[in-house]
Coordinates of N, CA and C in Angstrom, one line a residue:
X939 N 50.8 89.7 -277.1 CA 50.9 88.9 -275.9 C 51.7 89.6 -274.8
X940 N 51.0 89.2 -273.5 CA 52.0 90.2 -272.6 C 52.2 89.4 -271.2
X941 N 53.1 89.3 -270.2 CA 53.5 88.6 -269.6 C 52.6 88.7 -268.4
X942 N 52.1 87.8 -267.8 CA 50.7 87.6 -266.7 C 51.7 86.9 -265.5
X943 N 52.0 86.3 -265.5 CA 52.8 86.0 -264.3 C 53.9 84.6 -264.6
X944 N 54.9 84.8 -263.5 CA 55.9 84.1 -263.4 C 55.8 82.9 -263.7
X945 N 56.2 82.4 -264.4 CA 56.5 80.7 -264.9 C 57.5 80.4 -264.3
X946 N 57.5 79.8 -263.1 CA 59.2 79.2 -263.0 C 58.9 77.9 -263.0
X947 N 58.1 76.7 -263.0 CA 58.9 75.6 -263.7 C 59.1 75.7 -265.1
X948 N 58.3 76.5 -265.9 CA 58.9 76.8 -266.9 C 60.1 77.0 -267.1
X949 N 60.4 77.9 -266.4 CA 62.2 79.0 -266.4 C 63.0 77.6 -266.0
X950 N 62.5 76.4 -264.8 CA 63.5 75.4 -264.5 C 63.7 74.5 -265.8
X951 N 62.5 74.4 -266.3 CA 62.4 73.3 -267.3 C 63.2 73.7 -268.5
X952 N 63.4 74.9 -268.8 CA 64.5 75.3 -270.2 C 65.6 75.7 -269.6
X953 N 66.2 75.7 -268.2 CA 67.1 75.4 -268.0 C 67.8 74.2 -267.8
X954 N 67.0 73.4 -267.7 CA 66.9 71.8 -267.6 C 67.5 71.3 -269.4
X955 N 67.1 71.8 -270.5 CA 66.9 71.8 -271.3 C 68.3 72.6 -272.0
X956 N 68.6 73.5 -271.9 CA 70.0 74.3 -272.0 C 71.5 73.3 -271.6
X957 N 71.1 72.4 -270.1 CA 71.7 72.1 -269.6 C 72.2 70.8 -270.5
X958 N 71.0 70.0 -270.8 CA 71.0 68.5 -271.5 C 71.2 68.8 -273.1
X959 N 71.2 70.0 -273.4 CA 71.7 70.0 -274.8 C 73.0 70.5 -275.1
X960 N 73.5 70.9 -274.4 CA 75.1 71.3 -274.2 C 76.2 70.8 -273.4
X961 N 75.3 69.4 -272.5 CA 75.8 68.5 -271.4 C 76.9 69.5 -270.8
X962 N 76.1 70.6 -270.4 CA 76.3 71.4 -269.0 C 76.7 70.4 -267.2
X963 N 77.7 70.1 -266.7 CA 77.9 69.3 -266.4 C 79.3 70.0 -265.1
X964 N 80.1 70.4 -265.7 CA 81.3 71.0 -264.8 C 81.1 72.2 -264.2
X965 N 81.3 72.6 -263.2 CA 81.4 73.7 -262.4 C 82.6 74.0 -261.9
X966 N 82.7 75.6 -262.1 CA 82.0 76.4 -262.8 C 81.8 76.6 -264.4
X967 N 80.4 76.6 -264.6 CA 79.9 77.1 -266.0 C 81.0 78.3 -266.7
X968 N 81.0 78.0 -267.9 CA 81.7 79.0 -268.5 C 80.5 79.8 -269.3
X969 N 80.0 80.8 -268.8 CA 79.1 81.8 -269.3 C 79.0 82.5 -270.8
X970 N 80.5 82.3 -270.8 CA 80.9 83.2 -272.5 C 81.0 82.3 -273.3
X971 N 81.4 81.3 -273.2 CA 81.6 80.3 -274.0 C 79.8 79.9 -274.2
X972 N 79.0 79.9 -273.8 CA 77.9 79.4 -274.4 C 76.8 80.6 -274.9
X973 N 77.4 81.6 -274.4 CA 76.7 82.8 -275.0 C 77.2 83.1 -276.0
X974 N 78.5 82.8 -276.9 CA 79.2 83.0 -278.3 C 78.6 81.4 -279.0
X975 N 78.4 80.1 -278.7 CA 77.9 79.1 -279.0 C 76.6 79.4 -279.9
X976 N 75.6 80.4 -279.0 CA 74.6 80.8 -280.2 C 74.5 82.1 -280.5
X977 N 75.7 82.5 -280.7 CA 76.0 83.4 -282.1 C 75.5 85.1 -281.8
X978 N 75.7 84.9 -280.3 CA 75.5 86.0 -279.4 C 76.7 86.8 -279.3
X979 N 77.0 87.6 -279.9 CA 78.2 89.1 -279.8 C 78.2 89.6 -278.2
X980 N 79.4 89.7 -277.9 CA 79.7 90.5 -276.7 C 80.6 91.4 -276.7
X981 N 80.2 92.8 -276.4 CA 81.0 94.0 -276.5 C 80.8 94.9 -275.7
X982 N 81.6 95.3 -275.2 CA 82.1 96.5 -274.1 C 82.1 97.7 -274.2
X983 N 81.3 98.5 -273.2 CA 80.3 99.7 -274.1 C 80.7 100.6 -273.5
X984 N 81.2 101.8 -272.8 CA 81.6 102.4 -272.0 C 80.1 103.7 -271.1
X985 N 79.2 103.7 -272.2 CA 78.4 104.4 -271.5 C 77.2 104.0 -270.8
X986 N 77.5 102.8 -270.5 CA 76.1 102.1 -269.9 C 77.1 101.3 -268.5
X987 N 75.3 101.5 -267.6 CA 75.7 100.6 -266.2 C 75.4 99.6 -266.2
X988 N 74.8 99.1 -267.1 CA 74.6 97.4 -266.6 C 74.5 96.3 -268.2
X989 N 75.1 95.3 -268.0 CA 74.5 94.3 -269.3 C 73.2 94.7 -269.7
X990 N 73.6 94.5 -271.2 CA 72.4 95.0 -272.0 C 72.1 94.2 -273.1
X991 N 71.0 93.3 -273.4 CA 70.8 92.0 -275.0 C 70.0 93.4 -275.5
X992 N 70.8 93.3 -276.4 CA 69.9 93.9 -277.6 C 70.0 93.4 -278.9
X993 N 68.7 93.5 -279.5 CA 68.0 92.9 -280.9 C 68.0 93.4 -282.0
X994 N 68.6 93.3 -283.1 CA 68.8 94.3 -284.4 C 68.6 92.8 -285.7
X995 N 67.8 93.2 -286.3 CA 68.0 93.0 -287.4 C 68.1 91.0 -287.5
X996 N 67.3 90.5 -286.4 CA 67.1 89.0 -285.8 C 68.8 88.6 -285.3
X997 N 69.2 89.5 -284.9 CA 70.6 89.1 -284.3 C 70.8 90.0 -283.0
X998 N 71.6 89.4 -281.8 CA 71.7 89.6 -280.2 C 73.1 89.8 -280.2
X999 N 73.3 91.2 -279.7 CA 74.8 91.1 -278.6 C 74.3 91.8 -277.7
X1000 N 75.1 91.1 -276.4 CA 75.1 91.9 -274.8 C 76.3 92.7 -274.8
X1001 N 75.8 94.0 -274.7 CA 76.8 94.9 -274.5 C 77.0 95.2 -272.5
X1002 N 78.3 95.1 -272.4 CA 79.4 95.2 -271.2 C 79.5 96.4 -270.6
X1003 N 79.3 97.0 -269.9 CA 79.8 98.0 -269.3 C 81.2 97.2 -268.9
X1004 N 82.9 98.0 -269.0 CA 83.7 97.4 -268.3 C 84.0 97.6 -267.1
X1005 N 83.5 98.6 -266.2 CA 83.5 99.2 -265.0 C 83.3 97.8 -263.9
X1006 N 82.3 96.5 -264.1 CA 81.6 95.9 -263.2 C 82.8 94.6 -262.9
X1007 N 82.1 94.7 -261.6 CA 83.5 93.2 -261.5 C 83.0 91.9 -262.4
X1008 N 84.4 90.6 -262.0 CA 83.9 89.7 -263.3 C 83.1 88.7 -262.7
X1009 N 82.9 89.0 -261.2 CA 81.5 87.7 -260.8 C 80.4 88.4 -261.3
X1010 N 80.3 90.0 -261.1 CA 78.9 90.4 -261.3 C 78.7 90.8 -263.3
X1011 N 79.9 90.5 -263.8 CA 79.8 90.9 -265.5 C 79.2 89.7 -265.9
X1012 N 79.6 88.0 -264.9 CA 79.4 86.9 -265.4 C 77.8 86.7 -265.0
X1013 N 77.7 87.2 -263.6 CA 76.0 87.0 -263.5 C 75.4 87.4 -264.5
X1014 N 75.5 88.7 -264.7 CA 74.7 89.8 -265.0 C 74.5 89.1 -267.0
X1015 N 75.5 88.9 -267.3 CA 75.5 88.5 -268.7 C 74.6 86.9 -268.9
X1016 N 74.8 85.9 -268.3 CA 74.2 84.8 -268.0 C 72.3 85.8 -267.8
X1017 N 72.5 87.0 -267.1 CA 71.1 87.2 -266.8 C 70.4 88.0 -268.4
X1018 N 71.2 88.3 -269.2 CA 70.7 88.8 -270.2 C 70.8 87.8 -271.2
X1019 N 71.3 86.4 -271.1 CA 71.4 85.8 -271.6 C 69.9 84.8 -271.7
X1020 N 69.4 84.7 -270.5 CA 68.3 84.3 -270.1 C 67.3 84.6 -271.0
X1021 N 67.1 86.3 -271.3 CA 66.4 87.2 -271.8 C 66.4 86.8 -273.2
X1022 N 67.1 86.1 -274.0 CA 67.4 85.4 -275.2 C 67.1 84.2 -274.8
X1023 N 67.6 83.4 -274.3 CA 66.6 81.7 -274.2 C 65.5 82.1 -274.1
X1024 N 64.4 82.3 -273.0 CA 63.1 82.5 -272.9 C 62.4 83.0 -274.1
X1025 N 63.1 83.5 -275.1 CA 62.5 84.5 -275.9 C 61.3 85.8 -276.0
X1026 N 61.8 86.3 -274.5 CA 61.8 87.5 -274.3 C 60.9 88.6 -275.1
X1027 N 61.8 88.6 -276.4 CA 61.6 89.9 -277.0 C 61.3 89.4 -278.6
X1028 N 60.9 88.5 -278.6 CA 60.1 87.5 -279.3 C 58.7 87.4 -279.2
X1029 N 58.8 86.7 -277.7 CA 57.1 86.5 -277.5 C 56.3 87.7 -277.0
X1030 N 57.3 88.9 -276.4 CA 56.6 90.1 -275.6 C 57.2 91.2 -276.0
X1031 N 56.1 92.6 -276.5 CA 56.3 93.2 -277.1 C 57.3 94.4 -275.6
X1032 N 58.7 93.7 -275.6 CA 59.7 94.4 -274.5 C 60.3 95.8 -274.9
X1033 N 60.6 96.0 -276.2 CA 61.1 97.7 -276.6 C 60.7 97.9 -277.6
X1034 N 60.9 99.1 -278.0 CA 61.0 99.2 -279.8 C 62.0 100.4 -279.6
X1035 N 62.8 100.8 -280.9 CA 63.7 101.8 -280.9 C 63.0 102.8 -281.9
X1036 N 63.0 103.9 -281.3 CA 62.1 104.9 -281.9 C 62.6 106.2 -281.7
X1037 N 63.0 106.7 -282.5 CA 63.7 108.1 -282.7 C 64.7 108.3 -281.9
X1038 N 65.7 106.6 -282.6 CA 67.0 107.2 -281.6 C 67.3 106.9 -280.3
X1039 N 65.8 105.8 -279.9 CA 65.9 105.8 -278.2 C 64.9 104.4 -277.7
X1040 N 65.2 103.7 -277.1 CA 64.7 102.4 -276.7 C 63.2 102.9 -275.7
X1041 N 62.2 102.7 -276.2 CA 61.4 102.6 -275.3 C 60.4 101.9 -275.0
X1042 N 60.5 101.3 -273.4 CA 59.6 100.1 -272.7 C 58.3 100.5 -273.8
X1043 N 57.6 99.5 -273.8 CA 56.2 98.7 -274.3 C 55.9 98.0 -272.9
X1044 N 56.2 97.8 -272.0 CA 55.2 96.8 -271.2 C 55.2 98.2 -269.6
X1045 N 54.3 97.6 -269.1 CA 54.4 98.1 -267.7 C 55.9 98.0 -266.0
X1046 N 55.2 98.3 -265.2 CA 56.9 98.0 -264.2 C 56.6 96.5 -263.9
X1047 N 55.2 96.3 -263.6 CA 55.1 95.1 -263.2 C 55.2 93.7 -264.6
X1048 N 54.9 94.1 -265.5 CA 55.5 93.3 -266.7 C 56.7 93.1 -266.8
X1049 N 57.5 94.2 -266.6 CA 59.0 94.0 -266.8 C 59.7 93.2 -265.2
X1050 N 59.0 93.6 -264.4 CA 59.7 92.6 -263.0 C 59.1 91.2 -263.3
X1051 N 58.1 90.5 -264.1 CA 57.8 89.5 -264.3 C 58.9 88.9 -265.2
X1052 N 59.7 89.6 -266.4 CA 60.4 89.2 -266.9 C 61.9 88.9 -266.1
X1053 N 62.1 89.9 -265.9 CA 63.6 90.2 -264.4 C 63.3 89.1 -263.4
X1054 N 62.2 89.2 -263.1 CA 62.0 88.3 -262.2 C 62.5 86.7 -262.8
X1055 N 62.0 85.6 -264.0 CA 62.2 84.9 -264.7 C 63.6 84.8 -264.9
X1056 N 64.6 86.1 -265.4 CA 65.6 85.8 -265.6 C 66.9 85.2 -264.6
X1057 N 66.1 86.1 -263.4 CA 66.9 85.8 -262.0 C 66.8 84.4 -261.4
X1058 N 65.5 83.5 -261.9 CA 65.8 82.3 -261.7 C 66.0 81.4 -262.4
X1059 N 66.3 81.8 -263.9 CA 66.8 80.9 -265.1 C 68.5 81.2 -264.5
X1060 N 68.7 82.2 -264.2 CA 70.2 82.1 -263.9 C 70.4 81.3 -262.5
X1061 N 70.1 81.3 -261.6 CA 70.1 81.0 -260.2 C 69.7 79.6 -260.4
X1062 N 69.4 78.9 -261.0 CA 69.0 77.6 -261.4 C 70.5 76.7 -262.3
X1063 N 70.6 77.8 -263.2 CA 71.8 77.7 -264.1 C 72.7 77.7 -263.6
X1064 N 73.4 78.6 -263.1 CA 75.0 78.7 -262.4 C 75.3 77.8 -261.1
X1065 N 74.0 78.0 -259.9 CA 74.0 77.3 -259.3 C 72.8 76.5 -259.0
X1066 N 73.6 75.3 -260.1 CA 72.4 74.2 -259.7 C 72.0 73.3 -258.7
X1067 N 70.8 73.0 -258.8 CA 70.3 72.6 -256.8 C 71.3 71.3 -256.7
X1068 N 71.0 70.6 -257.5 CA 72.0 69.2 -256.8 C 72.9 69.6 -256.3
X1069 N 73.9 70.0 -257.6 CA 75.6 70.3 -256.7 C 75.9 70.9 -255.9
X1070 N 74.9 71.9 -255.7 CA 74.7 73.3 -254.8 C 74.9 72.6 -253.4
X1071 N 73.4 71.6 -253.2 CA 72.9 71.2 -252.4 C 74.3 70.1 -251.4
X1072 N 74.7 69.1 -252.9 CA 75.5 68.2 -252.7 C 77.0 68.8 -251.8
X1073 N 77.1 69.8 -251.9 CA 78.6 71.1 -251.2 C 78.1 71.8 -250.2
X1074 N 76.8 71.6 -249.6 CA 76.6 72.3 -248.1 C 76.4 71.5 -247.2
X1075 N 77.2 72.1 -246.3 CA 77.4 71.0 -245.0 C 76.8 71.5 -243.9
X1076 N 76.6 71.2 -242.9 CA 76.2 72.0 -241.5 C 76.6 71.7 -240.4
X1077 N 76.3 72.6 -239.6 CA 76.2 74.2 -239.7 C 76.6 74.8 -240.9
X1078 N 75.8 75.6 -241.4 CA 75.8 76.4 -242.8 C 76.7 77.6 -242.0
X1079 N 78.1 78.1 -242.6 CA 79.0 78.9 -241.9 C 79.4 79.8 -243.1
X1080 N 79.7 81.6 -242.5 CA 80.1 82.2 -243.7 C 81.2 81.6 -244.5
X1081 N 82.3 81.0 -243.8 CA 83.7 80.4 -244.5 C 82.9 79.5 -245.2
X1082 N 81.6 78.4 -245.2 CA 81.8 77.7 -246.3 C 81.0 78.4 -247.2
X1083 N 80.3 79.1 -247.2 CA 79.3 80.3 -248.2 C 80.6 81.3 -248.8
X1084 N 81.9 81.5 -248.5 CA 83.0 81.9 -249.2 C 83.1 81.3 -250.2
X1085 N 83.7 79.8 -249.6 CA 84.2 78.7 -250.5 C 83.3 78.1 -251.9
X1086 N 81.9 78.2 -251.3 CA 80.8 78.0 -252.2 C 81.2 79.0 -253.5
X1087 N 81.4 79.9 -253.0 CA 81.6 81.7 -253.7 C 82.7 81.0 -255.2
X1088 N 83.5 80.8 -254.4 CA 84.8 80.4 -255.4 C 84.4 79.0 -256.4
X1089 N 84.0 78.2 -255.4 CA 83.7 77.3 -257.0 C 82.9 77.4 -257.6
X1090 N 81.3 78.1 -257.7 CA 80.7 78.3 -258.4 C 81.0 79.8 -259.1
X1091 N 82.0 80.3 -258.6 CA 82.5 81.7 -259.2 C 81.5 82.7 -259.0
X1092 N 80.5 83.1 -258.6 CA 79.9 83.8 -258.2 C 79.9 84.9 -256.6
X1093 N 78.6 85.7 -256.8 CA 79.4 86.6 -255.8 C 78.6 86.0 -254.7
X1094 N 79.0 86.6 -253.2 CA 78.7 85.8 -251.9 C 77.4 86.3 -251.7
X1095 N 76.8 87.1 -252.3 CA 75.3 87.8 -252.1 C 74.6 86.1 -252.7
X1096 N 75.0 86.2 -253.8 CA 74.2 85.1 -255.0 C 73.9 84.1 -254.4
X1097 N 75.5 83.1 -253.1 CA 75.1 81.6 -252.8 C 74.4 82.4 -251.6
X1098 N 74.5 83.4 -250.9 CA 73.8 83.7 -249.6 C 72.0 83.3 -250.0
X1099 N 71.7 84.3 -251.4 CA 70.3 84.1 -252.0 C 70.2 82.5 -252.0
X1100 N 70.8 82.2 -252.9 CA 70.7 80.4 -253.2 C 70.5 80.0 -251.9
X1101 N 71.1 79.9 -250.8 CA 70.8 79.1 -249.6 C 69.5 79.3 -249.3
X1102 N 69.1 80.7 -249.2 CA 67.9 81.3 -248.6 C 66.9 80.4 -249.2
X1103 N 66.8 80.5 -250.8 CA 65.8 79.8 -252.0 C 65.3 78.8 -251.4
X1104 N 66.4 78.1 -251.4 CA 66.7 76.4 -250.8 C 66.3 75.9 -250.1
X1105 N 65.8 77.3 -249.1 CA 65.7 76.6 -247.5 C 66.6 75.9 -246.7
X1106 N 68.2 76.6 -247.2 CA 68.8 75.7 -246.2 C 68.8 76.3 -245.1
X1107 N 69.2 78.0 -245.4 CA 68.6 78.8 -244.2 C 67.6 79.7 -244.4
X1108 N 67.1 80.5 -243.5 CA 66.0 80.9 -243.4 C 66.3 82.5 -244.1
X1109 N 67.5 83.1 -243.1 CA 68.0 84.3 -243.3 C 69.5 84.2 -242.9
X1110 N 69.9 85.7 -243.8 CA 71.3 86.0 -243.3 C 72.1 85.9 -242.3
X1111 N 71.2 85.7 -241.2 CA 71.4 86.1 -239.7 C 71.8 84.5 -239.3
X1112 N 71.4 83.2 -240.0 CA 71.3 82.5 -239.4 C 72.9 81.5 -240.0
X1113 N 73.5 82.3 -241.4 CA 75.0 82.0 -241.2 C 75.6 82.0 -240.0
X1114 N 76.4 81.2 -239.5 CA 77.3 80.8 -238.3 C 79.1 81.4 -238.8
X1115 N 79.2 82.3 -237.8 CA 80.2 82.8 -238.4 C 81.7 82.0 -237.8
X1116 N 82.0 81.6 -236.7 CA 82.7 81.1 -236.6 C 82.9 79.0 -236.4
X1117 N 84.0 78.6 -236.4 CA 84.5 77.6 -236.5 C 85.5 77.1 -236.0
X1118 N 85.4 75.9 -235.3 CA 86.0 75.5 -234.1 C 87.4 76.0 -234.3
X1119 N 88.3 75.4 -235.6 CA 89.5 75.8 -236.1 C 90.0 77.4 -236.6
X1120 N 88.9 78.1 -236.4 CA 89.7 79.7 -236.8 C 90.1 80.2 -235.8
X1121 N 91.2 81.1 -235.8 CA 91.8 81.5 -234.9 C 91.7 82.6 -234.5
X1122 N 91.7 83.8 -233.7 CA 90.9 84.8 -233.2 C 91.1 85.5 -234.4
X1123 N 92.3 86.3 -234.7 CA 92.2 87.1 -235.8 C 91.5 87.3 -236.7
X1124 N 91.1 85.8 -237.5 CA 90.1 85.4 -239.0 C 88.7 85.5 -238.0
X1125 N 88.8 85.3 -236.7 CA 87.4 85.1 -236.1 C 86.7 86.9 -236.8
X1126 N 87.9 87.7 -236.2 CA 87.4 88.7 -236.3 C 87.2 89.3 -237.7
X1127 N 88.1 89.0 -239.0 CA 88.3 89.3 -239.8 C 86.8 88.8 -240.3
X1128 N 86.3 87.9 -240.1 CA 85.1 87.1 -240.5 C 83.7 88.3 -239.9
X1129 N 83.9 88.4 -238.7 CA 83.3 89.0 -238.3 C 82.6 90.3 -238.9
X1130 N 83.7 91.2 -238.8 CA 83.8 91.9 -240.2 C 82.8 91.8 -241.6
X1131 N 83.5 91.0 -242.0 CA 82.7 90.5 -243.5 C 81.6 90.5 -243.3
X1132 N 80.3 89.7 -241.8 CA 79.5 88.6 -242.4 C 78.6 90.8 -241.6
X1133 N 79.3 91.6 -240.8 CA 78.7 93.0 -240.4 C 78.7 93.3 -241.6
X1134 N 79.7 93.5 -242.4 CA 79.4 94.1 -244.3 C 78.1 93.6 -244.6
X1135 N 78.4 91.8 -244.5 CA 77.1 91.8 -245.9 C 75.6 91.6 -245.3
X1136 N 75.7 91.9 -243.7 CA 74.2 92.2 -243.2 C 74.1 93.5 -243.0
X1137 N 74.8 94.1 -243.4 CA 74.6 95.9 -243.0 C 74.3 96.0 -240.9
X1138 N 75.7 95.0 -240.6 CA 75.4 95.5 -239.7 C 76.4 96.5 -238.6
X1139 N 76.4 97.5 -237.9 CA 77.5 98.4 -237.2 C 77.3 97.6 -235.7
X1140 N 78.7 97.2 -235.7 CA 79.1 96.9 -234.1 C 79.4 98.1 -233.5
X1141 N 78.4 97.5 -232.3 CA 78.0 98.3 -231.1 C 78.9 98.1 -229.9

């Protein structure tokens, strides 16, 4: 069997499902705590860049690079965590290890179908639409897309995506960077930040 295209109410519905059988409920999720719950190993690898679920012997640990920060160690692990709910590497023939060396079985576009899946079983998961929704106010403003940042513990790329998803805004551009109460300094300091995270150079 091989993966034909994106299921996402599937991907919503077994997050729906993850959520009601662990009464997932407080924010922020604790990522490690439910990835040790099913008997998932987590270890810290020094020669790899990114989380990695690997399958031995009908048993999963995600091995850590420790180089990565701990919003993107928590994404990123939640995102290989996914790769184990869905069952992944169960229903689709995704690697075999063969002389010493992991090698893909599926195509690029098979494997973005799965990456693809994973990125909205997490993005569903960490930040769920109610509460999400229930905590944006408007004008949608970088300072509250910070604040979003912090309680859901995630990084400011992630609620920027989430908003986009959502449709609360359209694009990056349409964050509102200032507010009536900031004071020129943070005006500028803000300023700053929102030129970082649109790649943009003042002119």
């Amino acid at each position: 069997m091989r993966p034909i295209g994106i299921r996402i109410e599937y991907v919503k519905a077994k997050v729906g499902e993850l959520r009601n059988t662990l009464g997932l409920k407080k924010i922020p999720i604790s990522v490690e705590d439910v990835i040790k719950s099913y008997g998932i190993k987590l270890r810290y690898v020094f020669d790899i860049q990114f989380p990695t679920l690997v399958r031995y012997n009908e048993r999963y640990a995600i091995f850590i690079p420790p180089s990565i920060n701990m919003q993107r160690e928590r994404w990123s692990c939640a995102h290989e965590f996914a790769h184990f709910y869905l069952k992944h590497y169960e229903t689709f023939p995704v690697s075999r290890f063969i002389n010493g060396h992991y090698i893909d079985l599926l195509s690029e576009k098979e494997i973005y179908i799965l990456e693809r899946e994973c990125d909205i079983f997490v993005a569903e998961w960490l930040l769920p639409k109610e509460q999400f929704l229930e905590m944006v106010k408007f004008p949608v403003t970088l300072d509250q897309a910070q604040n979003l940042k912090k309680i859901f513990n995630v990084s400011l790329d992630s609620v920027i995506n989430r908003l986009i998803e959502l449709g609360v805004i359209k694009n990056r551009k349409e964050l509102i960077i200032e507010e009536p109460h900031l004071k020129a300094v943070n005006r500028e300091l803000s300023d700053r930040l929102l030129r970082s995270v649109l790649g943009i150079r003042k002119v």
